[in-house]
Coordinates of C-alpha atoms and ligand atoms in Angstrom, one line a residue:
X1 CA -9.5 19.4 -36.1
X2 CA -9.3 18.2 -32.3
X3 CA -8.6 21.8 -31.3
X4 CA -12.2 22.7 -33.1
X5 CA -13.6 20.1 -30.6
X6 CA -15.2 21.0 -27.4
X7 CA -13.1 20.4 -24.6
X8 CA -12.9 18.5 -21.7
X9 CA -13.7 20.5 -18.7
X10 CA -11.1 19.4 -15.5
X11 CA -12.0 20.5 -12.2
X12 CA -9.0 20.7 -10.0
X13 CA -9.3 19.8 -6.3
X14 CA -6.2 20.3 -4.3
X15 CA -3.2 21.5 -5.7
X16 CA -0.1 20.6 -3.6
X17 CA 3.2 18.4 -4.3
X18 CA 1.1 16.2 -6.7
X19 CA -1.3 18.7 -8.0
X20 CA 1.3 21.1 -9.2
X21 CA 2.9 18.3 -11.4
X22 CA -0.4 17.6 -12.8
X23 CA -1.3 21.3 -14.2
X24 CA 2.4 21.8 -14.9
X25 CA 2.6 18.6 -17.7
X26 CA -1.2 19.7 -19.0
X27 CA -0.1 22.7 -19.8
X28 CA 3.6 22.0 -21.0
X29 CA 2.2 19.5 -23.4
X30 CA -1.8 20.5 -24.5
X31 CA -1.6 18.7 -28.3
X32 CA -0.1 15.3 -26.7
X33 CA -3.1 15.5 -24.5
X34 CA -5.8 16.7 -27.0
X35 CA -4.4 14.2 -29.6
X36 CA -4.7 11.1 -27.0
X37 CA -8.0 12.2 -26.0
X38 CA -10.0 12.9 -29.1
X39 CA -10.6 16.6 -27.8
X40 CA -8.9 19.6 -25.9
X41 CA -8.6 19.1 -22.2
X42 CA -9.1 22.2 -20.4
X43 CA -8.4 22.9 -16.5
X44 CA -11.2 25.3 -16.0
X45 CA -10.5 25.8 -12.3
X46 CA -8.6 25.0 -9.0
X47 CA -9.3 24.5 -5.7
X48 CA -7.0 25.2 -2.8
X49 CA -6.9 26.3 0.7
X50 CA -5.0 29.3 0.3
X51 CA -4.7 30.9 -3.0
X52 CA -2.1 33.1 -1.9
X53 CA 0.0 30.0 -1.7
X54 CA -0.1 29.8 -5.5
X55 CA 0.9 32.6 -7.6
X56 CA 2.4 30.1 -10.4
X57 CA -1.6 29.9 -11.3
X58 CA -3.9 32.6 -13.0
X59 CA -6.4 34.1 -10.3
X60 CA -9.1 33.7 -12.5
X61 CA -8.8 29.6 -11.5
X62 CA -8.4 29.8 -8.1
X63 CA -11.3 29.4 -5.6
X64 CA -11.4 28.5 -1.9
X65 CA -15.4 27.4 -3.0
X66 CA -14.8 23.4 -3.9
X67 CA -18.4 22.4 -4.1
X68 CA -19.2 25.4 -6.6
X69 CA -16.3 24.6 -8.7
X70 CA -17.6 20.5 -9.1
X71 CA -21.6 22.3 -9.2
X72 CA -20.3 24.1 -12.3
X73 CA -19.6 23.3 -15.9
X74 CA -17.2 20.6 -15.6
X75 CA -16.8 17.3 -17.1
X76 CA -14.1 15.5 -14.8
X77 CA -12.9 16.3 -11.2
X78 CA -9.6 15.6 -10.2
X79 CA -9.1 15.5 -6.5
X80 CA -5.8 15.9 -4.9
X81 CA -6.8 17.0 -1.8
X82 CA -6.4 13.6 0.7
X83 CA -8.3 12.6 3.8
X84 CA -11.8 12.1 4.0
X85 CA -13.4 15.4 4.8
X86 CA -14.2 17.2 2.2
X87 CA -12.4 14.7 -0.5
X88 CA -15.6 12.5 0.0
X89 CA -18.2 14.8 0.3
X90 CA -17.0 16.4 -2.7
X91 CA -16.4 13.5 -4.9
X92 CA -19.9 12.0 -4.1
X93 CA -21.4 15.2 -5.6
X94 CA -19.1 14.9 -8.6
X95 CA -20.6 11.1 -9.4
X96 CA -23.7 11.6 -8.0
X97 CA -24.3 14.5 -10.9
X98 CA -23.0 12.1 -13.3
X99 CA -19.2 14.1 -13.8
X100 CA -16.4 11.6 -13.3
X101 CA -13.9 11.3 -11.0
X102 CA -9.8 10.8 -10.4
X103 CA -8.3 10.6 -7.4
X104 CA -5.2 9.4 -5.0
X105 CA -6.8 9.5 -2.1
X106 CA -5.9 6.2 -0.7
X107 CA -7.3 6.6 2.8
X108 CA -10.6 7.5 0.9
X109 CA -10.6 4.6 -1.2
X110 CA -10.0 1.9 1.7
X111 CA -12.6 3.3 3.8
X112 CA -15.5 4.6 1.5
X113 CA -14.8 3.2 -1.6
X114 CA -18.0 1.2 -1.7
X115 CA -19.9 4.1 -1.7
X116 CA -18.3 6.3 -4.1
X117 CA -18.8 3.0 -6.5
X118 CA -22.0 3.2 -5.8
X119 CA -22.5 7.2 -6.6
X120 CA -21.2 6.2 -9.9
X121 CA -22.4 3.5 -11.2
X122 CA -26.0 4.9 -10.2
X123 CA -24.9 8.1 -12.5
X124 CA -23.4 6.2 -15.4
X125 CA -19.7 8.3 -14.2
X126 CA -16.7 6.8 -14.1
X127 CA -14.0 6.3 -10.8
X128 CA -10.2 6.1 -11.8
X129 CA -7.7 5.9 -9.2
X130 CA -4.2 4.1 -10.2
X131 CA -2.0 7.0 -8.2
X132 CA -3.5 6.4 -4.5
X133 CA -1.3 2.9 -4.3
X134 CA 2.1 2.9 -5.8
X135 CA 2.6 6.7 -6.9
X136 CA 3.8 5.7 -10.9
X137 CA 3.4 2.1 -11.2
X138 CA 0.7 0.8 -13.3
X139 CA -0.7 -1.6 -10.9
X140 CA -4.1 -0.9 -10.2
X141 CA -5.2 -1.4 -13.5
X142 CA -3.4 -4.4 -14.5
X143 CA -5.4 -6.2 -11.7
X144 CA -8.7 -4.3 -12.6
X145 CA -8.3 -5.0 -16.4
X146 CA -5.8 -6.9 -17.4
X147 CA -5.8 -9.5 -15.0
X148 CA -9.9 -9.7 -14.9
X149 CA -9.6 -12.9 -16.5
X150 CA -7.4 -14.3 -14.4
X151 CA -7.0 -15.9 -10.6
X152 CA -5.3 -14.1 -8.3
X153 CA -3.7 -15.9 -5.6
X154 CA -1.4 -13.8 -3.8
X155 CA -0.2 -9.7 -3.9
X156 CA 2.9 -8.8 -1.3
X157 CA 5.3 -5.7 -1.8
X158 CA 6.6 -2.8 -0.6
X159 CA 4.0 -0.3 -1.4
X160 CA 5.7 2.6 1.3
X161 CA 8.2 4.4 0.3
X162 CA 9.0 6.6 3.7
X163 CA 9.6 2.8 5.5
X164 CA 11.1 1.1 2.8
X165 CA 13.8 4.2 2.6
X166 CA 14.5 4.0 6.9
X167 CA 14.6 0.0 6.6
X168 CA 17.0 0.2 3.6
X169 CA 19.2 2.5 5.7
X170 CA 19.3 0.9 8.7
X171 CA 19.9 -1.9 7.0
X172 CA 23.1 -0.5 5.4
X173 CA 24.2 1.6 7.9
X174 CA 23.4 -0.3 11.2
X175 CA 21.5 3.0 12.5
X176 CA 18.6 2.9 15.1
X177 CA 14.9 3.4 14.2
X178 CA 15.2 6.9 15.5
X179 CA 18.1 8.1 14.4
X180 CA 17.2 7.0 10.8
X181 CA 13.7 8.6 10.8
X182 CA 15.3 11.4 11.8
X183 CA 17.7 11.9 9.0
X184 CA 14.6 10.4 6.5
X185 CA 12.7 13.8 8.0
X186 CA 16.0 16.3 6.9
X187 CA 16.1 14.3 3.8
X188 CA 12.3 15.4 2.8
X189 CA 11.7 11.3 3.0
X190 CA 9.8 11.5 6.0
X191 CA 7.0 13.9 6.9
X192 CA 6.5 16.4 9.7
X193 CA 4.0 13.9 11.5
X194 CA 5.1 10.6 9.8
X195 CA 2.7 8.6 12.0
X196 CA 0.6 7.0 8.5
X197 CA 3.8 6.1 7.3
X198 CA 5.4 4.7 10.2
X199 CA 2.6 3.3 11.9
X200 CA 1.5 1.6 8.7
X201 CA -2.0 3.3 8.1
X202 CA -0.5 4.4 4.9
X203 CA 0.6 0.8 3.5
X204 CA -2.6 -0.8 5.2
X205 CA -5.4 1.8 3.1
X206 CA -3.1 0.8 0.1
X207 CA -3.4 -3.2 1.3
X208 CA -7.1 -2.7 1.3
X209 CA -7.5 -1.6 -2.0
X210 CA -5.5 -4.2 -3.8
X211 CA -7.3 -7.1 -1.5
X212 CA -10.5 -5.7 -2.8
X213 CA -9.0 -5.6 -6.8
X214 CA -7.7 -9.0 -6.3
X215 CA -9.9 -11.3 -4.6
X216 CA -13.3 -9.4 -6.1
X217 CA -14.1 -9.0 -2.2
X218 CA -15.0 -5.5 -0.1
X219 CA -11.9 -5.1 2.3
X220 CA -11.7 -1.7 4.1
X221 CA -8.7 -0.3 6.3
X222 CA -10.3 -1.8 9.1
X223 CA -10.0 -5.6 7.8
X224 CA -6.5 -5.1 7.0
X225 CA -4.0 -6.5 10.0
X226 CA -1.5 -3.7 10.4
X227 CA 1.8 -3.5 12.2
X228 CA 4.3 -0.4 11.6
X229 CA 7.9 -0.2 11.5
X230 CA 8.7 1.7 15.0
X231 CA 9.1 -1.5 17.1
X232 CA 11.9 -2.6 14.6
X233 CA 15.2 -2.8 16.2
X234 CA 19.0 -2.7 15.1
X235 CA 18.8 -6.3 16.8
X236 CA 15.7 -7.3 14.5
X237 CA 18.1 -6.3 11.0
X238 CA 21.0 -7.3 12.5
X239 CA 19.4 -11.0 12.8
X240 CA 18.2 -10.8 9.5
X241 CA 21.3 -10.4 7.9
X242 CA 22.6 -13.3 10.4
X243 CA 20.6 -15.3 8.2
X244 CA 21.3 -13.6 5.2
X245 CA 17.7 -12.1 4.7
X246 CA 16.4 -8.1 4.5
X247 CA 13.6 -6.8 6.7
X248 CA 10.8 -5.3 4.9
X249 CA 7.5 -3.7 5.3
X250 CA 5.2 -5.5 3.8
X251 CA 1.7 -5.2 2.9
X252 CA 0.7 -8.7 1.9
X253 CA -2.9 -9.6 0.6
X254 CA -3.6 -13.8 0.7
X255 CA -6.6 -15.9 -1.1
X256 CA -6.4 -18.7 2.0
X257 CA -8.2 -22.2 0.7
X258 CA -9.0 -24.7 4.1
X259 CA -8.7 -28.0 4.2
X260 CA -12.9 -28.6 3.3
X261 CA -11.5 -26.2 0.3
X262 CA -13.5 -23.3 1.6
X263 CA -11.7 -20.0 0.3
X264 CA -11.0 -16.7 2.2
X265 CA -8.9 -13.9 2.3
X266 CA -6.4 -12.2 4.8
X267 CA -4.5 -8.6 4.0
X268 CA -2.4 -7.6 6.3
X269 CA 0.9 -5.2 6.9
X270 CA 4.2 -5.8 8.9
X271 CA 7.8 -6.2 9.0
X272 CA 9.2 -8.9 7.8
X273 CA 12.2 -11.3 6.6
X274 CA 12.5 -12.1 3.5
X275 CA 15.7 -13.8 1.7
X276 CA 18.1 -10.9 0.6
X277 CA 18.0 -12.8 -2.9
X278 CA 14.0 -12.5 -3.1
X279 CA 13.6 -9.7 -5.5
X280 CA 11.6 -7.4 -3.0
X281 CA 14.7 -7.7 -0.8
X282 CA 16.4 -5.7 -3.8
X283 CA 13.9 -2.8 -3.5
X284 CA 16.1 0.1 -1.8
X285 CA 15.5 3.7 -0.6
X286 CA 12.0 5.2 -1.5
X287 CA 11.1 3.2 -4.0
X288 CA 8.2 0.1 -4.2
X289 CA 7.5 -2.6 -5.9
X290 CA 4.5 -5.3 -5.5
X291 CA 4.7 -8.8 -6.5
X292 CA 1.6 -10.5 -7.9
X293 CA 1.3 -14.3 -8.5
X294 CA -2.0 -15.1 -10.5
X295 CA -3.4 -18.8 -11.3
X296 CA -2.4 -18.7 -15.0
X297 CA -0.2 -15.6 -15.2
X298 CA 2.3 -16.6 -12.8
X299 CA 4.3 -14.7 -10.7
X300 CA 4.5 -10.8 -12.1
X301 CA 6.0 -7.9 -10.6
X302 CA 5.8 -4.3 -10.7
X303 CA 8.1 -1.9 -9.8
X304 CA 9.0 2.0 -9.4
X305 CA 8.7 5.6 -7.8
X306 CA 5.7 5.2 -5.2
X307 CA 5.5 8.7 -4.3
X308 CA 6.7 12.1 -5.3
X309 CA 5.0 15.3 -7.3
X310 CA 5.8 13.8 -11.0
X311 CA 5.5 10.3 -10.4
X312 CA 2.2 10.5 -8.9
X313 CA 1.1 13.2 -11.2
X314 CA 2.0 10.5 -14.3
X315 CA -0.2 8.2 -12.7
X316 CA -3.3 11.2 -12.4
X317 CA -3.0 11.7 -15.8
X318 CA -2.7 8.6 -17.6
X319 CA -6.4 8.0 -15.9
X320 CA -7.5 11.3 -16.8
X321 CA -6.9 10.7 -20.6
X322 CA -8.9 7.2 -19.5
X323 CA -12.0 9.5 -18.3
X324 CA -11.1 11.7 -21.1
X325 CA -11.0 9.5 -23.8
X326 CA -14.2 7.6 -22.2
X327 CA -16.2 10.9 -22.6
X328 CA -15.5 11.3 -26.2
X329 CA -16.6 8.0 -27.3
X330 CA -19.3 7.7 -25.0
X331 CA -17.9 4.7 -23.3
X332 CA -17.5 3.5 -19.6
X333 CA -14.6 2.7 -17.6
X334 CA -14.7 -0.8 -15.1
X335 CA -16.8 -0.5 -12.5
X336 CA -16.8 -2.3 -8.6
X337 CA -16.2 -6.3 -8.8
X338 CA -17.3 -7.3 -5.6
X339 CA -18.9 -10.6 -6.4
X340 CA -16.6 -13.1 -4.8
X341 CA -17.6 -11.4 -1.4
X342 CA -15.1 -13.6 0.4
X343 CA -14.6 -13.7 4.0
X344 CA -11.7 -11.9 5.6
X345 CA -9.7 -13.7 8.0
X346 CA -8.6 -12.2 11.3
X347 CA -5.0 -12.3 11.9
X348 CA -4.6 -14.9 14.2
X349 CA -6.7 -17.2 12.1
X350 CA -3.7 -16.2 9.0
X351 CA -1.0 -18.9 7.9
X352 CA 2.3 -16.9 8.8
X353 CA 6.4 -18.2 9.5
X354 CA 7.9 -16.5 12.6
X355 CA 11.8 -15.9 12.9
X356 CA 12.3 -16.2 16.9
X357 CA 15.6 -15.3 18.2
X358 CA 16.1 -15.7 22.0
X359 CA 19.4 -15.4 24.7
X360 CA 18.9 -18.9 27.2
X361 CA 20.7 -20.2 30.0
X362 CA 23.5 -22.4 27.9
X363 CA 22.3 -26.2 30.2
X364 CA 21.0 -29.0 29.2
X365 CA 17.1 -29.2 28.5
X366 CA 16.8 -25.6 28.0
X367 CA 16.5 -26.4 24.1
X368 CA 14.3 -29.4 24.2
X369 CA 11.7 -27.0 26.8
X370 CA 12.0 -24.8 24.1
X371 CA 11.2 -27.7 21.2
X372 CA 8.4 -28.9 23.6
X373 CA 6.3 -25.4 23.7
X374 CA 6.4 -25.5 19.6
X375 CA 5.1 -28.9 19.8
X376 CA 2.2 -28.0 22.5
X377 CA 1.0 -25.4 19.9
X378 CA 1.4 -28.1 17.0
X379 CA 3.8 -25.5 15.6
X380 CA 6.7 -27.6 13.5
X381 CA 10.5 -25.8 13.1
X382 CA 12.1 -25.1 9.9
X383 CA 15.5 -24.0 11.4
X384 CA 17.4 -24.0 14.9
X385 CA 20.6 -22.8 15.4
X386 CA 22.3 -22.4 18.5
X387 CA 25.7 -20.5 19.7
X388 CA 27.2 -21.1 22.8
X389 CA 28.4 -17.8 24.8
X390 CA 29.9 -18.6 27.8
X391 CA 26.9 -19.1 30.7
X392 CA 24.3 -18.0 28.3
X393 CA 23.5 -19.4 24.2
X394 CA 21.7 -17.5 21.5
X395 CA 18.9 -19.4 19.6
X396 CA 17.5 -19.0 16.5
X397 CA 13.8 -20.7 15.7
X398 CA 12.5 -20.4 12.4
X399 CA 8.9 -22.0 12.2
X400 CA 7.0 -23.5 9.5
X401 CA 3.6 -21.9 8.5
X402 CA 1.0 -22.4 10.8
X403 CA -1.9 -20.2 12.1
X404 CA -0.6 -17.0 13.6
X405 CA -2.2 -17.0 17.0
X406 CA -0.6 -20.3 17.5
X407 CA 2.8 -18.5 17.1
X408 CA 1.9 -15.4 18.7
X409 CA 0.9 -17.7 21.7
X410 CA 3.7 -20.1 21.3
X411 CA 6.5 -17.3 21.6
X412 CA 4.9 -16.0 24.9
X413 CA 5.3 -19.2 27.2
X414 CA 8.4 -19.2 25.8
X415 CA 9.5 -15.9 27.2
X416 CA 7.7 -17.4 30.1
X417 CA 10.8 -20.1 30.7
X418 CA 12.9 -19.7 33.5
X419 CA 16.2 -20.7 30.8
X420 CA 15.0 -17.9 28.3
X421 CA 17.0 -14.7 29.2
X422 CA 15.4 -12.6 26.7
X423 CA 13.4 -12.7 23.7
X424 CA 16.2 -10.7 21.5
X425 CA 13.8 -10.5 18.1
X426 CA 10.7 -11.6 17.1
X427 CA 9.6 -11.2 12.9
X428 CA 7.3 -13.3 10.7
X429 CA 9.1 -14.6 7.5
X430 CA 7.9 -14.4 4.0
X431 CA 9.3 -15.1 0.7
X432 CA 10.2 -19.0 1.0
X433 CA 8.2 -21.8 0.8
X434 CA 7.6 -23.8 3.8
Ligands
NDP501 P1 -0.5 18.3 -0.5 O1 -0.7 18.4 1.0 O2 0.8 18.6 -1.0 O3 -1.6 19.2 -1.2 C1 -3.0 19.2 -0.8 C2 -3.7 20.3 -1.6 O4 -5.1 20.3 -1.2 C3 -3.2 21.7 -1.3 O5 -3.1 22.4 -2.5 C4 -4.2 22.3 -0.4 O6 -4.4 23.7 -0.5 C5 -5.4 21.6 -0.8 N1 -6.5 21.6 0.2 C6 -6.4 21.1 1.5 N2 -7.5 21.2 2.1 C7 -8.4 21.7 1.2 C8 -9.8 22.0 1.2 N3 -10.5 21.8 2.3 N4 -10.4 22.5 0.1 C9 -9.6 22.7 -1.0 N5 -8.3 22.4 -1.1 C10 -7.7 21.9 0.0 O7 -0.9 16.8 -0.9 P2 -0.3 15.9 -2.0 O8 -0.3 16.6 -3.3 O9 1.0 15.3 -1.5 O10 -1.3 14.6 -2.0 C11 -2.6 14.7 -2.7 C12 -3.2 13.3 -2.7 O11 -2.3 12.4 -3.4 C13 -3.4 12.7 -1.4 O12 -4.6 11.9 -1.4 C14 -2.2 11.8 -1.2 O13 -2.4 10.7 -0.4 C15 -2.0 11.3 -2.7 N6 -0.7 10.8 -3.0 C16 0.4 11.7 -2.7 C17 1.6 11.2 -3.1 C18 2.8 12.1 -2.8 O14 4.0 11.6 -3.1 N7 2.7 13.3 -2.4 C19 1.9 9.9 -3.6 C20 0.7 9.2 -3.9 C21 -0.6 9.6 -3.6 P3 -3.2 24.7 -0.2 O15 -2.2 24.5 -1.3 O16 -3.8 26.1 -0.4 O17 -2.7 24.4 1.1
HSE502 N1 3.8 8.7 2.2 C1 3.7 7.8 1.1 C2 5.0 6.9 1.0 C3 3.4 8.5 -0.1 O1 6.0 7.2 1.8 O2 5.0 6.0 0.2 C4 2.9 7.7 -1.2 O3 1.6 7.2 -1.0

């Protein structure tokens, strides 16, 4: 009989909007759990800040002590704390005593995820983290496991849900950056201090990890290019939809082969354009969804809830059965696969499209000056398209893909020309091929 077995011991670490979920379906559904695993899992204590704060849990569980708890009998720690102190301190005396460890902890992961690797594989313990990108989509371990024996080429999506929800509404309602992050705070959407999400940290920690999944290459928080979404204006969604295209926040993680055929990589995180027929233009409110295209796979995509108490607390748990289950037979889940050990490529030195829309004096000349700059920076045009408006036109550039510093640099001599009035909206453009 399973129940006869002896169980799995869980130490709990952290038990907020995702913790909660996570004790809540152990204990509303034990035999699913026992049956899946091969033995009883057991939560044999939980660490919080304030235990006061929890009456839904027997005192017997609750400690303050967090190193204690993982010292004691346990099998498997489960941290759901976030941030780096004492979520790394802890979990690197978890592995480096041999007990395997869950966790969401994105910002962790991007930063010091090298090192926990290392704490386990020196123990023999295992590291499971599928919730810290995407909340509820399986994602994490399709590119760890299933796609091991493929070639990944390319991972872009949507992978925050707090800008993907103000983006979606300002794109529907035509309201400013403000005024929508505002009504994303009433709404719950938004944080108290939404600076990760808006500034980008959040998607960029998330960027770093896939990178490193992907191309079988270390890439921290640090490598990863990252732009948020406060600059975006009404003006930059109104001219997307001029052009019938969505502006998203991207994080967006390249293998980049030079002309000698030398390979690299480049992860990086901003808005951008995309077609509003692409299928990440579809991707509304909080949700996310990341697209991977893979040498003999193809083009896959994953979609779903990125965030929230349940979703991410499905996500916990399907890798703690993994641990579980691992621990019963005596078995070993992946471990690092950093042997590609690519080079990272700064941002300027990244293949990028930019989407330049300017006001100019309406004369003659003004649009060849314009063409002329382009051409100094051997940057070719896709698209131009100019309306006349009395003394003054508006012009719309769309570029080809060339190196981003050439862009960058391109666009200021252009808001350098006496003609150019104002640079009304400046956004790099993904989804199409050049
Ligand atoms: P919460 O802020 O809701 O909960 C954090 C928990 O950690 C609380 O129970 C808190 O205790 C406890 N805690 C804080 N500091 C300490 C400490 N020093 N020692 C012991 N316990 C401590 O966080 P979430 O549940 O939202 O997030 C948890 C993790 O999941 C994070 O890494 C986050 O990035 C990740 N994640 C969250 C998602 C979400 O939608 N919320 C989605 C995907 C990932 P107390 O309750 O007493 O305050
Ligand atoms: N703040 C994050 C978001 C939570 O908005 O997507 C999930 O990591």
């Amino acid at each position: 009989m399973i129940e006869d077995r002896e169980p799995i011991r869980v130490a709990l670490l952290g038990c907020g909007t995702v913790g909660t979920e996570v004790v809540r379906l152990l204990r509303d559904r034990p035999e699913e759990f026992a049956a899946r695993v091969g033995a009883p899992v057991r939560v044999t204590g939980v660490a919080v800040r304030r235990p006061h704060k929890h009456p839904e849990l027997p005192e017997e569980l609750l400690t303050t002590d967090s190193a204690s708890l993982v010292d004691g009998d346990v099998d498997l720690v489960v941290e759901l704390i976030g941030g780096i102190e004492p979520a790394r301190s802890l979990l690197l005396r978890a592995l480096r005593a041999g007990k395997s460890v869950v966790t969401a902890n994105k910002a962790l992961l991007a930063e010091y995820g090298s090192e926990l690797y290392a704490a386990a594989d020196a123990s023999g313990a295992d590291i499971y983290f599928e919730a810290s990108v995407a909340g509820a989509i399986p994602l994490l371990r399709p590119l760890r496991e299933s796609l091991a024996g493929d070639r990944i080429n390319r991972v872009m999506g949507i992978v925050n849900g707090t800008t993907n929800y103000i983006l979606s509404a300002m794109d529907s309602t035509g309201a400013s950056y403000s005024e929508t992050l505002e009504e994303a705070g009433q709404l719950g959407y938004a944080e108290a201090d939404p600076t990760a999400d808006v500034d980008g940290f959040d998607a960029a920690a998330k960027a770093a990890i896939l990178a490193s999944l992907a191309f079988h290459t270390r890439v921290t928080a640090t490598d990863v290019h990252r732009e948020g979404i406060s600059g975006t204006s009404a003006g930059d969604i109104t001219a997307a939809q001029a052009l019938d295209r969505r502006v998203k926040l991207l994080a967006i993680c390249d293998r980049v082969t030079d002309e000698e055929g030398n390979e690299s990589v480049s992860a990086r995180v901003h808005p951008a354009m995309i077609p509003r027929d692409h299928p990440l233009a579809g991707v509304g409110g909080a949700f996310n969804a990341v697209f991977v295209e893979a040498e003999s796979a193809g083009q896959l995509m994953f979609y779903g809830q990125g965030a929230g108490g349940a979703p991410t607390a499905s996500a916990v748990l399907g890798d703690m059965v993994a641990v579980a289950r691992n621990l019963v037979v005596s078995g070993k889940g992946p471990r690092e696969s950093a042997h590609a050990q690519l080079p990272v490529r700064s941002m300027g030195q990244t293949p990028t499209r930019y989407h330049i829309s300017l006001d100019v004096a309406d004369k003659p000349g003004v649009l060849s000056q314009v063409a002329s700059m382009f051409n100094e920076h051997d940057v070719s045009i896709s698209v131009v398209r100019q309306q006349g408006r009395g003394a003054e036109a508006s012009l719309v550039v769309v570029t080809h893909t060339a190196l981003d510093a050439a862009l960058k640099s391109t666009v200021e001599e252009i808001a350098r020309l006496d003609a150019v009035r104002e640079v009304v909206s400046v956004m790099r453009v993904e989804g199409e091929l050049s």
